[in-house]
Short mmCIF file of C-alpha atoms in Angstrom, two decimals:
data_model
loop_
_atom_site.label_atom_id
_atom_site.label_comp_id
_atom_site.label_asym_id
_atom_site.label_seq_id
_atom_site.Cartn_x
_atom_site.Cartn_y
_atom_site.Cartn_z
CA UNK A 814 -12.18 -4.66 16.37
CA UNK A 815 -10.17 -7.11 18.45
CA UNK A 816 -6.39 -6.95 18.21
CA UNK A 817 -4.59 -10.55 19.57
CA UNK A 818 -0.58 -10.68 19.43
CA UNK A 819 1.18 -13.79 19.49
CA UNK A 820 4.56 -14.86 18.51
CA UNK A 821 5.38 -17.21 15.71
CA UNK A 822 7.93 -20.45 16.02
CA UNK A 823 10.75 -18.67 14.99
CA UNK A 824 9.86 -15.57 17.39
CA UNK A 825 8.43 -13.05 14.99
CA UNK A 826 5.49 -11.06 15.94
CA UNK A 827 1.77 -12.24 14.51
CA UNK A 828 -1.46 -10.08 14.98
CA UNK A 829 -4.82 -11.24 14.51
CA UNK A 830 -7.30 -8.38 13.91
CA UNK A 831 -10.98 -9.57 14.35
CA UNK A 832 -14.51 -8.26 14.04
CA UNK A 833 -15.78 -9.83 16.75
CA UNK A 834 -14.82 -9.10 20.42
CA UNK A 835 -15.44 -12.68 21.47
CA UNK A 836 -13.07 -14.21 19.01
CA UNK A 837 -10.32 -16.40 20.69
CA UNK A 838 -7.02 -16.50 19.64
CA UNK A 839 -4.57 -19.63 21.50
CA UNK A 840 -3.76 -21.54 18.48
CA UNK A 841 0.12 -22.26 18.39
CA UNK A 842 2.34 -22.21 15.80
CA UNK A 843 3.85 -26.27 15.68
CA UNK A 844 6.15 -25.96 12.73
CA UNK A 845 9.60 -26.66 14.04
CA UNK A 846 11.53 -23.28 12.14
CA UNK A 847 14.46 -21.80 13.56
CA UNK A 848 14.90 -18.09 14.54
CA UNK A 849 15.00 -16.21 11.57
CA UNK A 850 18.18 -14.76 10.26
CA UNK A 851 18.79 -12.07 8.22
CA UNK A 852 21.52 -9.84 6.13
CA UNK A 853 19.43 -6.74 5.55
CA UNK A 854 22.07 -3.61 5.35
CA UNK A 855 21.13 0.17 4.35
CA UNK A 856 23.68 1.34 1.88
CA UNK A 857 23.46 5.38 0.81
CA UNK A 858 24.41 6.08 -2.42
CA UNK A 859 26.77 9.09 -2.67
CA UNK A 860 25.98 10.40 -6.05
CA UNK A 861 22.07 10.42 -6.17
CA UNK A 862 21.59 10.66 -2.59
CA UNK A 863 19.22 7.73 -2.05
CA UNK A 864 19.71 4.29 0.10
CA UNK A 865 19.63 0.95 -1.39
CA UNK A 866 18.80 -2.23 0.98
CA UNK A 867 20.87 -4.83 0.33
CA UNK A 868 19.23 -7.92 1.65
CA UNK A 869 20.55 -11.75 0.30
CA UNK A 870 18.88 -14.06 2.28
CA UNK A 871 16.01 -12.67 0.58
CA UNK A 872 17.01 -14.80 -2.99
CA UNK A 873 15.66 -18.41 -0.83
CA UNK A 874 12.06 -16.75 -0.32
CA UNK A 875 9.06 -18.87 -1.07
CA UNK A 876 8.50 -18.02 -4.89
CA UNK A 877 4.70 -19.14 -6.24
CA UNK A 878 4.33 -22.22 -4.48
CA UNK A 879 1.01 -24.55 -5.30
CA UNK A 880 -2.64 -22.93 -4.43
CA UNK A 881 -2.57 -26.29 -1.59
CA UNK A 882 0.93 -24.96 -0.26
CA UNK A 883 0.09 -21.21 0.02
CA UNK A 884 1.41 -19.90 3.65
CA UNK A 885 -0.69 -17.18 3.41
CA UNK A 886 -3.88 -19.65 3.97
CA UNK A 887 -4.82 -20.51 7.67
CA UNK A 888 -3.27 -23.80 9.23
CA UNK A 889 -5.57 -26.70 8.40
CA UNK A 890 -4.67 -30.50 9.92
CA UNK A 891 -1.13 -31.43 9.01
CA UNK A 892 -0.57 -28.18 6.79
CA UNK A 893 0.90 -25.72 8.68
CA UNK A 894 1.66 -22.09 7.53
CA UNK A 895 2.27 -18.99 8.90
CA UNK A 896 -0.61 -18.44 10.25
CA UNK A 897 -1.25 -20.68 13.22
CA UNK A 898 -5.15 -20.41 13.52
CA UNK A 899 -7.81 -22.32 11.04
CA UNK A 900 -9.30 -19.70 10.30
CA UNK A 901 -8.96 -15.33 10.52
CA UNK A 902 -10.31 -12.37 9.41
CA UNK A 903 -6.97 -9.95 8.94
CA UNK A 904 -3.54 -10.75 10.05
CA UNK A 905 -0.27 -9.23 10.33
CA UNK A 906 2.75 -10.47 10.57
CA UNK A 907 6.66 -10.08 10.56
CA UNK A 908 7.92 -11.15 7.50
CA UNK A 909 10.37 -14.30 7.36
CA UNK A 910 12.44 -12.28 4.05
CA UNK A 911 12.33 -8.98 5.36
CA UNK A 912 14.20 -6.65 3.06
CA UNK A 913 14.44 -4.29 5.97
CA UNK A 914 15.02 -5.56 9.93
CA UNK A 915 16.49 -4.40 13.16
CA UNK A 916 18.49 -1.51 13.04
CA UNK A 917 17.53 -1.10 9.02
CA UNK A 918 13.89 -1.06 9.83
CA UNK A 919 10.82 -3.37 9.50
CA UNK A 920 8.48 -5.67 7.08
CA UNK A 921 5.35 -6.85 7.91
CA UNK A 922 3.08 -8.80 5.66
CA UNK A 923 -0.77 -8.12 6.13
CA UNK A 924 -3.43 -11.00 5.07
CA UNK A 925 -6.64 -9.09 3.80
CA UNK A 926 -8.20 -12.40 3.97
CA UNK A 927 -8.48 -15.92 4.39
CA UNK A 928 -10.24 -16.58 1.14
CA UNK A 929 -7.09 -17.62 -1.35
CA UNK A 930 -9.17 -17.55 -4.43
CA UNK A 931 -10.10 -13.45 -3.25
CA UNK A 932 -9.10 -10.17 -4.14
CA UNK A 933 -9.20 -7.08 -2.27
CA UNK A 934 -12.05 -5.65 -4.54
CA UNK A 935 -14.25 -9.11 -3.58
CA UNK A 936 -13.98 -7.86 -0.20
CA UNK A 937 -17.17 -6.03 1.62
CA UNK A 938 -16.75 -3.00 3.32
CA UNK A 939 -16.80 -4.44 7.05
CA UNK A 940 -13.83 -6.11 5.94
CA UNK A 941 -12.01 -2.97 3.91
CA UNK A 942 -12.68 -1.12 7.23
CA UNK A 943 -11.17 -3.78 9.53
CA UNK A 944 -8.15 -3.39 6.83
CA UNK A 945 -7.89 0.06 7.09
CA UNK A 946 -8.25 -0.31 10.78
CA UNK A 947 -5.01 -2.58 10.99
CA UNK A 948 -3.13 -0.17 7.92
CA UNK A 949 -3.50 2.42 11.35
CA UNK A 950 -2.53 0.19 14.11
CA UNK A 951 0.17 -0.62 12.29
CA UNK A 952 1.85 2.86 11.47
CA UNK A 953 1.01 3.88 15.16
CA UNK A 954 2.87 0.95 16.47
CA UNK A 955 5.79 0.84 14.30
CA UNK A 956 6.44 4.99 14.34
CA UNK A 957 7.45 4.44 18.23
CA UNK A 958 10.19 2.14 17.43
CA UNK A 959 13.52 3.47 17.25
CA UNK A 960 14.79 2.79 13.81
CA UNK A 961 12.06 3.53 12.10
CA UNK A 962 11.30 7.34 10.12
CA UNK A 963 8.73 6.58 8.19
CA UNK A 964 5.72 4.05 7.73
CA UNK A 965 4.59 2.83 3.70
CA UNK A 966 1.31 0.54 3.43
CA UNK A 967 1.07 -1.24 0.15
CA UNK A 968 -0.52 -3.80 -2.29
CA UNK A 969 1.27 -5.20 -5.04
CA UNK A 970 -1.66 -7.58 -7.22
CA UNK A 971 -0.85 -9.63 -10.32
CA UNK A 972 2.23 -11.62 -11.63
CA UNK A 973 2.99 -8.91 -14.03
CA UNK A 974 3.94 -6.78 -11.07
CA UNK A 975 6.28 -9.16 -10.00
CA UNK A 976 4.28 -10.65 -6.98
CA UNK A 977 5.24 -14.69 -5.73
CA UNK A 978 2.28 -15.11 -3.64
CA UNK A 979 -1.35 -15.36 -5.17
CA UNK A 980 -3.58 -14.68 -2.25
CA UNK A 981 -4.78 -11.37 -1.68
CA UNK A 982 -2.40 -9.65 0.73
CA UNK A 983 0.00 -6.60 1.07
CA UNK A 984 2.92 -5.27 3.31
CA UNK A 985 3.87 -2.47 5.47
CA UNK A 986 7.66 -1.13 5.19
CA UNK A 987 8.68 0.93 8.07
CA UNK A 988 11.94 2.75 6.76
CA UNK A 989 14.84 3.90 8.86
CA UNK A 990 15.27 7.01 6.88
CA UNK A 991 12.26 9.60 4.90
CA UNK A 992 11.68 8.21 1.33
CA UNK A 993 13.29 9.85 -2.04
CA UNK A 994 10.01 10.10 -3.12
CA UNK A 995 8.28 11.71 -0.03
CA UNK A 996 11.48 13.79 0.05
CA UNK A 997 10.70 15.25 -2.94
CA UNK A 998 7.04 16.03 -2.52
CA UNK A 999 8.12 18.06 0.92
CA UNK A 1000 10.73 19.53 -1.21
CA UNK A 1001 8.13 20.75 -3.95
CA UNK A 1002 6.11 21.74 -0.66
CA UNK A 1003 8.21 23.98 0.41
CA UNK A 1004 9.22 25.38 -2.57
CA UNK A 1005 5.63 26.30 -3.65
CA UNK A 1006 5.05 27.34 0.00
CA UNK A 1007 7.71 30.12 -0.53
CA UNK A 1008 6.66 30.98 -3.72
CA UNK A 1009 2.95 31.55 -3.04
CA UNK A 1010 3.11 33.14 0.10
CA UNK A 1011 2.24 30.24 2.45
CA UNK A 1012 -0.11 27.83 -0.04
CA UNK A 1013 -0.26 24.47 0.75
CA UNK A 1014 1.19 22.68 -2.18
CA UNK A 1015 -1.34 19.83 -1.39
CA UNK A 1016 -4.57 21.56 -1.55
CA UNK A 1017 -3.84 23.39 -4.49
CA UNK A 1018 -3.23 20.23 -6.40
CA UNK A 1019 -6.41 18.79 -5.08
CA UNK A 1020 -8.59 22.06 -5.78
CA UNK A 1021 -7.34 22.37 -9.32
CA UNK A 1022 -8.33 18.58 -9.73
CA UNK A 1023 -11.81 19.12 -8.43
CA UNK A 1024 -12.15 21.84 -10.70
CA UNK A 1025 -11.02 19.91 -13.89
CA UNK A 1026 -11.93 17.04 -16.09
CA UNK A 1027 -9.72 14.32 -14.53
CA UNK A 1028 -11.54 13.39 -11.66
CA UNK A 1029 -12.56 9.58 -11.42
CA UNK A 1030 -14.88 10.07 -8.52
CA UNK A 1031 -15.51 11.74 -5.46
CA UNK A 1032 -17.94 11.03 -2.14
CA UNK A 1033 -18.34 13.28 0.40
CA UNK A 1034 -15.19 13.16 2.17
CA UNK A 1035 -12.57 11.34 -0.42
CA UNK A 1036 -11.46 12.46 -3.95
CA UNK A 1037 -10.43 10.09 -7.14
CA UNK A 1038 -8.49 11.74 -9.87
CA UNK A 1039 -5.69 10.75 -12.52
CA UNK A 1040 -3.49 13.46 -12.23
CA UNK A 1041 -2.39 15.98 -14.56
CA UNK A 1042 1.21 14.27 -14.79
CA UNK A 1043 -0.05 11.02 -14.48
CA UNK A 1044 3.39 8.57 -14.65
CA UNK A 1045 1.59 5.18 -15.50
CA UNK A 1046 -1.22 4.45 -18.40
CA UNK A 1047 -3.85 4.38 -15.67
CA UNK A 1048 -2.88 6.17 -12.53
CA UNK A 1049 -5.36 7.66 -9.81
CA UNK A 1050 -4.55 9.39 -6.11
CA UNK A 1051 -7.10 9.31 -3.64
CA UNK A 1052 -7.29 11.77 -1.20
CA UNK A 1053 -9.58 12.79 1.69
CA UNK A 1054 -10.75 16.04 1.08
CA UNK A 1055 -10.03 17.06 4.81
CA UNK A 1056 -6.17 17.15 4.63
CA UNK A 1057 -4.21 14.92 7.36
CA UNK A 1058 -0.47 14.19 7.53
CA UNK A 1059 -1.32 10.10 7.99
CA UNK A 1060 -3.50 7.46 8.86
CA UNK A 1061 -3.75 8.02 12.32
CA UNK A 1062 -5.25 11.68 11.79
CA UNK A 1063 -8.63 10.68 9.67
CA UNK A 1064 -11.78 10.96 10.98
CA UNK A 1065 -14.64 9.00 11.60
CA UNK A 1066 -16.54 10.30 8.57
CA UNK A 1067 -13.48 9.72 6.50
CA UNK A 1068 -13.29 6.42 7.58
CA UNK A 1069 -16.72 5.21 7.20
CA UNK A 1070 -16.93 6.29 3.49
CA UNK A 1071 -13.31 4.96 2.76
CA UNK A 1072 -14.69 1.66 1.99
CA UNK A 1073 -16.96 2.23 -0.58
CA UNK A 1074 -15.27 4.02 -2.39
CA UNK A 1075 -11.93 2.37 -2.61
CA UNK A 1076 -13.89 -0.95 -3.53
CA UNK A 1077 -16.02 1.14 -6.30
CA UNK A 1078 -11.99 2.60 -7.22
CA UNK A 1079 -10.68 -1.44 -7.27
CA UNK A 1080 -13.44 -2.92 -9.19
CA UNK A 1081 -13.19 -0.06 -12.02
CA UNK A 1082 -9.49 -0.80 -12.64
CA UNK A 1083 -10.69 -4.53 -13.42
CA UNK A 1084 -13.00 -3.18 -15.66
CA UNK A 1085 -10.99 -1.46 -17.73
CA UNK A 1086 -9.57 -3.27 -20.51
CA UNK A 1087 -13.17 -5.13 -20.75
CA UNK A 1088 -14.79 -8.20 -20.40
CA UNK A 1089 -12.58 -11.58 -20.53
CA UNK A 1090 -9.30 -9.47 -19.53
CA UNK A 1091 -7.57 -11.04 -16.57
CA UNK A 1092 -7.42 -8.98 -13.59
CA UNK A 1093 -5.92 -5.84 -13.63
CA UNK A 1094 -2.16 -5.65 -12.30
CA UNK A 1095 -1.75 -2.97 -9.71
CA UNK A 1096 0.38 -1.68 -6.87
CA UNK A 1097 -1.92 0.35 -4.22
CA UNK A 1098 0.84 2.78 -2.09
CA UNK A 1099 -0.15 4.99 1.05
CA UNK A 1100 1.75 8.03 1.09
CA UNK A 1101 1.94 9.27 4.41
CA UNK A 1102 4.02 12.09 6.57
CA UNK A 1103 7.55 10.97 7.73
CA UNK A 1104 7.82 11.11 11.66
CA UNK A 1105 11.32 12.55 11.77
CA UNK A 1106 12.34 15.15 11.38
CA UNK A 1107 11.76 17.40 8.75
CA UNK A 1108 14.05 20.68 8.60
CA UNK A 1109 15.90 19.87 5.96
CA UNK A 1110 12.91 20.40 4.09
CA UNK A 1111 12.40 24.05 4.54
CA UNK A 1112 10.21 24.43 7.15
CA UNK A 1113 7.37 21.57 6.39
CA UNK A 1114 6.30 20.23 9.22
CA UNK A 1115 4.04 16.58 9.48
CA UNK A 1116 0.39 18.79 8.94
CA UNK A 1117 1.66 20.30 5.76
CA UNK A 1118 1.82 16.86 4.01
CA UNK A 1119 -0.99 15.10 2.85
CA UNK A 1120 -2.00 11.34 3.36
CA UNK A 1121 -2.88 10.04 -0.27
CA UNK A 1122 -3.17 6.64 -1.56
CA UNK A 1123 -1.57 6.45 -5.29
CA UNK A 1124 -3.30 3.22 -7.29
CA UNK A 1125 -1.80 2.44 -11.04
CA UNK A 1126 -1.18 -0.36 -13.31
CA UNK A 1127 1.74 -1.10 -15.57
CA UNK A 1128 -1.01 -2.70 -18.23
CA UNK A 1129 -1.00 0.08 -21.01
CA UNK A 1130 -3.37 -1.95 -22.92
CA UNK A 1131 -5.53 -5.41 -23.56
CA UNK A 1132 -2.62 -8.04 -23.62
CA UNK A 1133 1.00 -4.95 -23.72
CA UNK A 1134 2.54 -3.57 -20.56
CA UNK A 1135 4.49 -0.64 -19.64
CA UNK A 1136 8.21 -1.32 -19.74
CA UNK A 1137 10.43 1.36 -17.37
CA UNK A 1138 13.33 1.27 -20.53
CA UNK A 1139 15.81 3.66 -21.08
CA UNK A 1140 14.43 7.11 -20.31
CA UNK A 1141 12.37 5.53 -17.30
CA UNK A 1142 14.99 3.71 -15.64
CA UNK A 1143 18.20 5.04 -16.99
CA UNK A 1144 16.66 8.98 -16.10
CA UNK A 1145 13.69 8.61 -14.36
CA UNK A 1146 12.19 10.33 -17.35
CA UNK A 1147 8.72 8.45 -17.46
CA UNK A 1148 6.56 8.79 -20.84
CA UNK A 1149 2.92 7.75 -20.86
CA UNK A 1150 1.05 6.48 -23.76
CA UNK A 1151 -2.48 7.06 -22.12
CA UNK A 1152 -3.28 11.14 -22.02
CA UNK A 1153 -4.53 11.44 -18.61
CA UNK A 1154 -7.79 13.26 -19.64
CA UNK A 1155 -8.36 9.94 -21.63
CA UNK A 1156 -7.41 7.65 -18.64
CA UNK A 1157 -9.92 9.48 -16.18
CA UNK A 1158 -12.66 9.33 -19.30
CA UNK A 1159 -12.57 5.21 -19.30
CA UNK A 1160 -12.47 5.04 -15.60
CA UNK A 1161 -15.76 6.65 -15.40
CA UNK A 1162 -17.22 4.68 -18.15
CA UNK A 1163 -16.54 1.68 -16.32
CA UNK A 1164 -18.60 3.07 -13.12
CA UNK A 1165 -20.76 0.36 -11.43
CA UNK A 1166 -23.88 0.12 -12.27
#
């Protein structure tokens, strides 16, 4: 891999990552922008605990523009994007609507590809690799700056999910503060820690899934299952089977087989609701260790936790979607209309061939 930084018109940071070490990188951005301002503020809610980000510039972002307008595609001629070059194999950059910046933290957006017309499942493994190799650049590089706690890799795919740009890319959060939703998985940690003598809360969930009839698939060194209180019709966390705190920490057999089987993962989610459906909705979200710190949590510290990826769609079935209505959103009370023994039963059906 070849990593090239270069700065955009408007100052913010753009990475090319490359699969060949003789790939150049000069082109310039010539888009006349101006430096990018934003309004981004952290704002901690006293009763439930949590932090909002309150970010208004963010209403005048670029909202489904034309396939032959997308500035996610590489600069060709007199149409000019973000991205500078005419042609690339992954890129990161800064975003130009971050919801988080500066002293409230960081958004990057990360092009899996130049193709528009792609997905992430079209993609071959050299290229899910060269992905995965950015995901851990990325959470290396932003964990040393000062605002930032903790480091969230995600994909959000399909219109029903909300997302304004059609070509296959996702973003990287890094967060000022550790997650309500990380918080409470150290939380149950240490809870279950205590009560068990010293168990790791994370390997017994991932044991009693290997032992059980929800598991999608599993290779030698990574583990597919919908889990037992699966939130979402079709839910499944990956995890390697050697447990690490982030990205940083996996292996090279770990990272060799990741590929293969996240694509086999991808292209089984667009399978199914069966032939003719559109593709499958989906967010794709890296969970990984906090690196602040963490005694507030009863003792955890960053090897107790356990990097897993968490992939689910809010399609429930052929042409109806999951609403989050009043138990969801008003208690955080999810219900599921897809038994989880039922959900991990189609995803195998659909296996490749």
């Amino acid at each position: 891999m070849k990593k090239t930084s270069t700065r955009l018109a408007d100052g913010r940071e753009l990475i090319y990552y490359d699969l060949r070490d003789d790939t150049v990188r000069d082109a310039v951005d010539r888009r006349p922008l101006d430096r990018t301002v934003t309004t981004s503020e952290i704002r901690r809610d006293p009763l439930l605990g949590d932090s909002v980000a309150v970010a208004s510039h963010r209403q005048g972002r670029t909202y489904h523009p034309p396939a032959d307008e997308c500035p996610l595609c590489p600069s060709e001629g007199d149409r000019l994007s973000e991205i500078p070059d005419s042609s690339y194999d992954v890129v990161v950059f800064e975003n130009r609507f971050p919801s988080l910046a500066g002293d409230s933290g960081r958004c990057e957006v990360v092009c899996f590809t130049s193709d528009h017309d792609a997905s992430f499942a079209d993609l071959d493994e050299e290229q899910v690799r060269l992905v995965l190799e950015a995901w851990t650049d990325r959470t290396s590089e932003l964990s040393h700056l000062p605002a930032v706690e903790q480091v969230f890799c995600f994909e959000n795919r399909g219109a029903e999910i909300g997302v304004t740009l059609q070509h296959p890319h996702g973003q990287i959060y890094a967060y000022p503060f550790t997650t309500p939703r990380t918080a409470l998985m150290l939380r149950s940690a240490a809870a279950h820690r205590q009560r068990t003598g010293g168990e790791n809360l994370f390997d017994a969930v991932v044991r009693r899934e290997l032992a059980g009839e929800r598991v999608v698939l599993e290779g030698e060194h990574w583990v597919a299952f919908v889990p037992y209180a699966a939130h979402w019709p079709y839910e499944v966390h990956l995890y390697p089977k050697r447990r690490v705190p982030d990205l940083l920490a996996l292996d090279e057999a770990a990272r060799t087989e990741f590929p293969k089987v996240y694509l086999e993962l991808l292209r089984r989610f667009d399978r199914i609701f069966g032939e003719g459906e559109p593709p499958t909705p989906y967010i794709a979200a890296w969970h990984q260790a906090p690196f602040g710190a963490l005694e507030e949590f009863g003792g955890i510290v960053r090897e107790d936790f356990a990097l897993h990826l968490e992939l689910f769609t809010i399609r429930r079935t052929s042409g109806k979607l999951k609403f989050l209505a009043g138990s969801e959103s008003g208690m955080n009370v999810f219900i599921n209309d897809v038994p989880p023994e039922r959900a991990a039963e189609r995803l195998r059906e659909v296996a490749s061939s």
